[in-house]
């Protein structure tokens, strides 16, 4: 444990964990999207978790900083907020913010950040961009909505954690980068059906069960096939699989329900839109004011 | 004891190489050297070589033909140097098959050197002016490119005969620490772009803990228009291998990897060949020159993404992952390939090493400027008379480089700007021509050394359009990992697209300015951190051009199609002439009531064909910007 100062507050953090984690452990929130506590080597890709550290000329991302004794950290300087706002606006400029129809509505990390940082859910500063790939699903029962995905990579991390080898991966590059699944269909059934960790991990409901939003999309044929498949014992350790599969089926139903329930709440979109910059600053930026 | 043995073995190698070469020349028979690097081959060097062979066999002359690398004079390829006893070696430019046949008949058979084809003699003499009298040669300072174009890159003998690998021998004779000391003392800075002191990098690697350190040569060279590294490998691969072996000895590595772009097939072949020959000669592999030093070298063909030249992405790609950069620190010298301390150096950096060991740190320090010693190699392209590869002492001014060495701007046009450092560099105006070329001065001016690509622009180039071109490149090459670069560069590019299409909006300049600065600050790797440089420098130095595009819908260079128009000046147009009519691909030119010609602006696609077709004595087709300046002429009804 080392002692550091964050926004003039003395805290003690584990020097083996990142500065971001240290702050979160002490109930100091720093916006972050691509970070999860159990990552060995967080990607540092979302560019949200900026802080200023005394002695460093520019803001740095806190998920990649090792805390050092007596470090003096500021989490909400003008510079920091400016970069965080731009990062968020950029993400939103290519994010299809149809909040009413989104299962994440009201618990979405983007909505939270929009309010915290005082930007609009549809930023005026940048034209809206559309992804070249909107939806594609080589997966038998998972759907990835690229127009929602913020490429945080949490799903890939969770998948790797659950299954050793991720069945989800980034594909293409640059602005066309997407998250996609790969592998043989059989492998996907065997691995994904009992798992679905990615759905849980996604902060913006960009990964869903194909039948999560509209029951009709899964044709009767496919439903039957899916059921059939589960009945067939897998080679060798068939019994175990069957048990796993049946529990997975249950959990699938449960998640399904969560999605349906949340899809009903739709008020937040207006809330998010109407939140004026001033209000938002009042909520999130008291530190900023104090600095000025 | 072992050192004496090593020295003996080395001497044997040199002797045999020299014997080999003189056997080849067979007691003074004529020799033809043909530049056969990619630039020469692209200009038809293979056909030239075939023509020489054919003509020689016809008259049954015993003449040796040796393929060599690139002299750097790419504007004059195919280049041929003929060593004919009784004459100084003579360099011929643009040697077509016809010229090749003529040279065999006239020069080799009858002793007439055909002065009209001569570029110059390769050494001082009384007969023919030497190439050294040209600024293109004598203002250059050749160190790393010294042997390029003079030796056969496919045989180790040429390199050895000139004292090649003596730097390695010297390194083996001294301690690794002494080698690092020498490199540090020389002040050598990395030529891969950032200019990090090489000695310091090696020191960190030497001190780092690791059982399997690796030397990687970065030959990914993805900048559009840059081809220095390719040329160095194609023209003198052993120089690079020697540098790598010295680096390995210095930091305690036994493995080397040359990371070459897969789009460089000739460089790959020549490198493979060089590794094979050096290994066969005991200069690579186990127990080099009989000492206990082992160094194996392999080639890895890169996967073709610009970002894979970034050192952490390069390592990812070597490990078989997506070529995406990682956060630094840790730096590769601390934790690189397979988590081992890894040295990554550019081709030019490593190729400088043998020279420093041979001639000493002090000698190297005396070349170039105080903080940036040594030479820099640039590929100069764009609006210059003599484009090509140039090696100059650091500290040379941009003016000398562009106007003296490269011959200035062709066609009496005016210089406008120079983009230095490739797509990540900056665009500097005329007032910066006296800036010395070195790491710190360029960075101060907002540009950077980068990989060494220089593009010269004249008054006909539109700054906004050129900026759009560079941004288009970086935006497409963004790996997509981090938010600022992935999405931000596209917003920049879209704004530039709008501006050059005449759809620029009021807030666009501010958007470019603010977002550029934020992308620089917020991006993860060097690509994103430098991608906005062309935007920021052009906004700083050429704001009036942006404003003309946005506020007046005018392109000052008359480049942006949407902002220009062609019309025919009726005063100048010759009645009855119809030279332009057939040239128009869309039949936009019609005959006016008084039998002159005019352009239908609705139909015109602004290709400019009619400008070329109009006879110069009339010169009646005019180009204007904004397009409203073109007078509207009605098509006569009864047509
Ligand atoms: C986007 C990007 C592309 C790069 N491409 C190259 C390259 O093609 N060749 C190169 O030597 N260095 C390249 N670099 C620089 C390398 O990351 C690294 O700094 C360099 O190879 C170190 O060698 P040096 O110390 O000899 O300069 C690139 C850097 C970035 C950010
Ligand atoms: S699908 Fe969800 S969890 Fe996966 S990268 Fe996209 S936003 Fe992140
Ligand atoms: S700056 Fe660009 S190239 Fe570099 S990691 Fe980010 S997205 Fe990839
Ligand atoms: S949380 Fe640190 S960069 Fe994404």
XYZ file of N, CA and C in Angstrom, chain B residues 2-123:
366
model
N 42.062 -16.181 -29.293
C 40.948 -16.324 -30.243
C 40.874 -15.111 -31.170
N 41.251 -13.942 -30.619
C 41.148 -12.734 -31.431
C 42.122 -12.749 -32.597
N 43.317 -13.303 -32.301
C 44.277 -13.426 -33.399
C 43.714 -14.337 -34.472
N 43.095 -15.415 -34.001
C 42.519 -16.383 -34.939
C 41.420 -15.691 -35.757
N 40.593 -14.905 -35.052
C 39.493 -14.218 -35.733
C 40.051 -13.284 -36.795
N 41.118 -12.594 -36.430
C 41.702 -11.656 -37.364
C 42.217 -12.383 -38.605
N 42.850 -13.517 -38.355
C 43.375 -14.300 -39.478
C 42.253 -14.748 -40.392
N 41.206 -15.251 -39.761
C 40.080 -15.738 -40.581
C 39.487 -14.607 -41.396
N 39.408 -13.466 -40.768
C 38.849 -12.317 -41.480
C 39.742 -11.947 -42.664
N 41.070 -11.956 -42.430
C 41.993 -11.608 -43.512
C 41.853 -12.582 -44.682
N 41.675 -13.866 -44.356
C 41.491 -14.867 -45.417
C 40.267 -14.539 -46.254
N 39.184 -14.145 -45.557
C 37.937 -13.813 -46.268
C 38.158 -12.654 -47.224
N 38.844 -11.624 -46.723
C 39.085 -10.436 -47.543
C 39.922 -10.803 -48.760
N 40.983 -11.581 -48.527
C 41.867 -11.947 -49.635
C 41.101 -12.713 -50.701
N 40.298 -13.653 -50.233
C 39.590 -14.469 -51.222
C 38.573 -13.618 -51.980
N 37.938 -12.657 -51.273
C 36.969 -11.788 -51.956
C 37.670 -10.960 -53.026
N 38.827 -10.436 -52.671
C 39.546 -9.595 -53.629
C 39.999 -10.410 -54.831
N 40.468 -11.645 -54.529
C 40.896 -12.513 -55.624
C 39.729 -12.785 -56.563
N 38.610 -13.078 -55.946
C 37.393 -13.367 -56.708
C 37.053 -12.238 -57.661
N 37.082 -11.028 -57.097
C 36.690 -9.860 -57.899
C 37.666 -9.648 -59.048
N 38.961 -9.822 -58.772
C 39.888 -9.535 -59.860
C 39.833 -10.642 -60.911
N 39.489 -11.870 -60.468
C 39.256 -12.931 -61.455
C 38.118 -12.562 -62.377
N 37.070 -11.988 -61.751
C 35.898 -11.611 -62.522
C 36.289 -10.609 -63.600
N 37.177 -9.697 -63.207
C 37.573 -8.680 -64.176
C 38.591 -9.226 -65.158
N 39.169 -10.367 -64.815
C 39.980 -11.112 -65.759
C 41.051 -10.236 -66.411
N 41.884 -9.643 -65.584
C 43.000 -8.866 -66.127
C 42.561 -7.665 -66.934
N 41.621 -6.939 -66.432
C 41.289 -5.660 -67.054
C 40.338 -5.731 -68.229
N 39.394 -6.688 -68.210
C 38.377 -6.643 -69.266
C 37.322 -5.609 -68.897
N 36.605 -5.054 -69.870
C 35.603 -4.035 -69.562
C 34.490 -4.611 -68.679
N 33.944 -3.757 -67.827
C 32.848 -4.172 -66.952
C 31.692 -3.189 -67.077
N 30.480 -3.744 -67.092
C 29.296 -2.882 -67.126
C 28.538 -3.066 -65.815
N 28.318 -1.971 -65.085
C 27.505 -2.034 -63.858
C 26.120 -1.475 -64.160
N 25.105 -2.273 -63.936
C 23.751 -1.797 -64.200
C 22.990 -1.665 -62.880
N 22.377 -0.512 -62.658
C 21.599 -0.292 -61.425
C 20.344 -1.143 -61.462
N 20.298 -2.170 -60.598
C 19.152 -3.076 -60.642
C 18.454 -3.191 -59.300
N 18.295 -2.065 -58.630
C 17.397 -2.046 -57.478
C 15.988 -1.852 -58.046
N 14.981 -1.790 -57.161
C 13.608 -1.706 -57.655
C 13.400 -0.508 -58.577
N 14.054 0.632 -58.241
C 13.861 1.822 -59.073
C 14.411 1.601 -60.474
N 15.588 0.963 -60.569
C 16.167 0.683 -61.870
C 15.301 -0.300 -62.645
N 14.888 -1.360 -61.958
C 14.072 -2.382 -62.615
C 12.764 -1.786 -63.121
N 12.192 -0.873 -62.320
C 10.927 -0.267 -62.735
C 11.119 0.585 -63.982
N 12.330 1.100 -64.165
C 12.584 1.915 -65.353
C 13.078 1.086 -66.527
N 13.153 -0.226 -66.357
C 13.495 -1.077 -67.493
C 14.917 -1.596 -67.492
N 15.549 -1.670 -66.294
C 16.940 -2.116 -66.238
C 17.109 -3.554 -66.730
N 16.091 -4.377 -66.538
C 16.228 -5.772 -66.969
C 16.335 -5.839 -68.492
N 15.522 -5.030 -69.175
C 15.581 -5.011 -70.642
C 16.914 -4.439 -71.104
N 17.399 -3.420 -70.367
C 18.684 -2.833 -70.711
C 19.784 -3.879 -70.616
N 19.718 -4.658 -69.532
C 20.742 -5.689 -69.337
C 20.688 -6.705 -70.469
N 19.472 -7.099 -70.822
C 19.317 -8.072 -71.910
C 19.870 -7.499 -73.217
N 19.634 -6.207 -73.434
C 20.115 -5.589 -74.673
C 21.644 -5.580 -74.716
N 22.268 -5.287 -73.565
C 23.732 -5.345 -73.521
C 24.216 -6.751 -73.853
N 23.588 -7.745 -73.222
C 24.030 -9.123 -73.419
C 23.918 -9.524 -74.881
N 22.779 -9.116 -75.464
C 22.540 -9.494 -76.850
C 23.576 -8.830 -77.760
N 23.766 -7.529 -77.571
C 24.694 -6.808 -78.433
C 26.116 -7.337 -78.273
N 26.472 -7.698 -77.024
C 27.824 -8.204 -76.785
C 28.026 -9.552 -77.464
N 26.997 -10.392 -77.384
C 27.166 -11.724 -77.977
C 27.233 -11.625 -79.493
N 26.562 -10.628 -80.048
C 26.602 -10.463 -81.503
C 28.024 -10.194 -82.001
N 28.738 -9.348 -81.242
C 30.081 -9.034 -81.727
C 31.149 -9.788 -80.950
N 30.664 -10.706 -80.074
C 31.578 -11.611 -79.391
C 32.660 -10.884 -78.587
N 32.234 -9.942 -77.737
C 33.177 -9.241 -76.872
C 33.119 -9.838 -75.476
N 34.258 -9.943 -74.813
C 34.269 -10.467 -73.451
C 34.158 -9.304 -72.463
N 32.939 -9.061 -72.040
C 32.679 -7.947 -71.135
C 31.867 -8.484 -69.962
N 32.240 -8.075 -68.739
C 31.480 -8.537 -67.577
C 30.305 -7.618 -67.292
N 29.161 -8.216 -66.937
C 28.012 -7.403 -66.540
C 27.711 -7.676 -65.080
N 27.663 -6.628 -64.270
C 27.409 -6.814 -62.845
C 26.185 -6.001 -62.429
N 25.191 -6.667 -61.867
C 24.056 -5.899 -61.351
C 24.478 -5.198 -60.070
N 24.190 -3.941 -59.943
C 24.491 -3.235 -58.703
C 23.202 -2.619 -58.161
N 23.323 -1.937 -57.026
C 22.137 -1.341 -56.410
C 21.869 0.035 -56.969
N 21.300 0.894 -56.119
C 20.812 2.192 -56.594
C 21.772 3.298 -56.181
N 22.114 4.148 -57.119
C 22.985 5.290 -56.837
C 22.208 6.440 -56.204
N 20.906 6.330 -56.223
C 20.087 7.394 -55.651
C 19.571 8.381 -56.681
N 20.015 8.228 -57.918
C 19.593 9.184 -58.941
C 18.416 8.633 -59.729
N 17.314 8.526 -59.037
C 16.202 7.778 -59.593
C 15.614 8.455 -60.833
N 15.825 9.777 -60.968
C 15.320 10.477 -62.148
C 16.042 10.028 -63.404
N 17.223 9.398 -63.272
C 18.042 9.097 -64.440
C 18.130 7.601 -64.739
N 17.327 6.807 -64.036
C 17.378 5.349 -64.246
C 16.834 4.991 -65.622
N 17.248 3.889 -66.227
C 18.310 3.004 -65.768
C 19.685 3.664 -65.879
N 20.444 3.537 -64.812
C 21.802 4.079 -64.784
C 22.797 2.950 -65.035
N 23.802 3.269 -65.840
C 24.806 2.265 -66.166
C 26.171 2.910 -66.011
N 27.086 2.195 -65.379
C 28.468 2.692 -65.305
C 29.335 1.707 -66.079
N 30.076 2.228 -67.051
C 30.929 1.342 -67.845
C 32.392 1.586 -67.491
N 33.031 0.503 -67.078
C 34.463 0.551 -66.800
C 35.159 -0.003 -68.035
N 35.700 0.892 -68.858
C 36.378 0.443 -70.072
C 37.845 0.825 -69.926
N 38.738 -0.148 -69.918
C 40.154 0.170 -69.701
C 40.602 1.259 -70.665
N 41.371 2.195 -70.119
C 41.805 3.312 -70.946
C 40.937 4.546 -70.749
N 39.739 4.345 -70.155
C 38.829 5.456 -69.866
C 38.543 5.484 -68.371
N 38.134 6.644 -67.876
C 37.638 6.611 -66.494
C 36.293 5.872 -66.501
N 35.835 5.379 -65.337
C 34.491 4.787 -65.316
C 33.466 5.877 -65.666
N 32.584 5.573 -66.610
C 31.646 6.599 -67.064
C 30.213 6.191 -66.730
N 29.482 7.172 -66.217
C 28.088 6.914 -65.847
C 27.167 7.421 -66.955
N 26.259 6.555 -67.423
C 25.291 6.929 -68.449
C 23.897 6.932 -67.837
N 23.087 7.889 -68.266
C 21.740 7.972 -67.674
C 20.665 7.547 -68.671
N 19.534 7.174 -68.158
C 18.387 6.763 -68.966
C 18.806 5.829 -70.099
N 19.509 4.780 -69.748
C 20.028 3.880 -70.777
C 18.923 2.924 -71.235
N 18.363 3.250 -72.360
C 17.329 2.409 -72.951
C 18.003 1.258 -73.684
N 17.211 0.358 -74.209
C 17.801 -0.768 -74.943
C 18.576 -0.248 -76.156
N 18.032 0.765 -76.807
C 18.701 1.320 -77.983
C 20.063 1.905 -77.624
N 20.078 2.680 -76.510
C 21.340 3.264 -76.075
C 22.325 2.164 -75.696
N 21.815 1.105 -75.085
C 22.691 0.013 -74.666
C 23.393 -0.572 -75.883
N 22.618 -0.812 -76.936
C 23.216 -1.415 -78.140
C 24.225 -0.461 -78.759
N 23.869 0.832 -78.781
C 24.775 1.816 -79.361
C 26.081 1.881 -78.577
N 25.965 1.795 -77.246
C 27.166 1.880 -76.410
C 28.097 0.696 -76.660
N 27.517 -0.461 -76.832
C 28.363 -1.630 -77.096
C 29.132 -1.415 -78.391
N 28.402 -1.006 -79.434
C 29.048 -0.840 -80.737
C 30.079 0.295 -80.694
N 29.644 1.468 -80.240
C 30.514 2.634 -80.364
C 31.624 2.650 -79.313
N 31.215 2.401 -78.039
C 32.186 2.593 -76.956
C 33.053 1.352 -76.752
N 32.387 0.219 -76.532
C 33.163 -0.954 -76.156
C 33.943 -1.500 -77.349
N 33.344 -1.351 -78.551
C 34.051 -1.898 -79.706
C 35.014 -0.866 -80.290
N 34.507 0.380 -80.455
C 35.317 1.327 -81.206
C 35.934 2.454 -80.363
N 35.600 2.474 -79.088
C 36.270 3.450 -78.219
C 35.725 4.870 -78.285
N 34.484 5.015 -78.769
C 33.865 6.344 -78.747
C 32.866 6.386 -77.593
N 33.127 7.172 -76.550
C 32.274 7.111 -75.349
C 30.881 7.710 -75.524
N 30.501 8.156 -76.715
C 29.158 8.709 -76.970
C 28.802 9.798 -75.948
N 29.460 10.912 -76.069
C 29.319 11.977 -75.077
C 27.876 12.407 -74.842
N 27.057 12.298 -75.872
C 25.685 12.782 -75.708
C 24.892 11.986 -74.665
N 25.307 10.768 -74.369
C 24.575 9.968 -73.379
C 25.205 10.034 -71.985
N 26.340 10.702 -71.880
C 27.107 10.640 -70.632
C 26.471 11.518 -69.554
N 26.385 10.972 -68.330
C 25.989 11.815 -67.204
C 27.255 12.438 -66.627
N 28.303 11.630 -66.515
C 29.577 12.134 -66.006
C 30.503 10.976 -65.690
N 31.771 11.314 -65.452
C 32.708 10.269 -65.071
C 32.615 10.064 -63.570
N 32.893 8.842 -63.140
C 32.773 8.552 -61.718
C 34.024 8.962 -60.951
N 35.076 9.359 -61.630
C 36.247 9.906 -60.924
C 36.840 11.055 -61.727
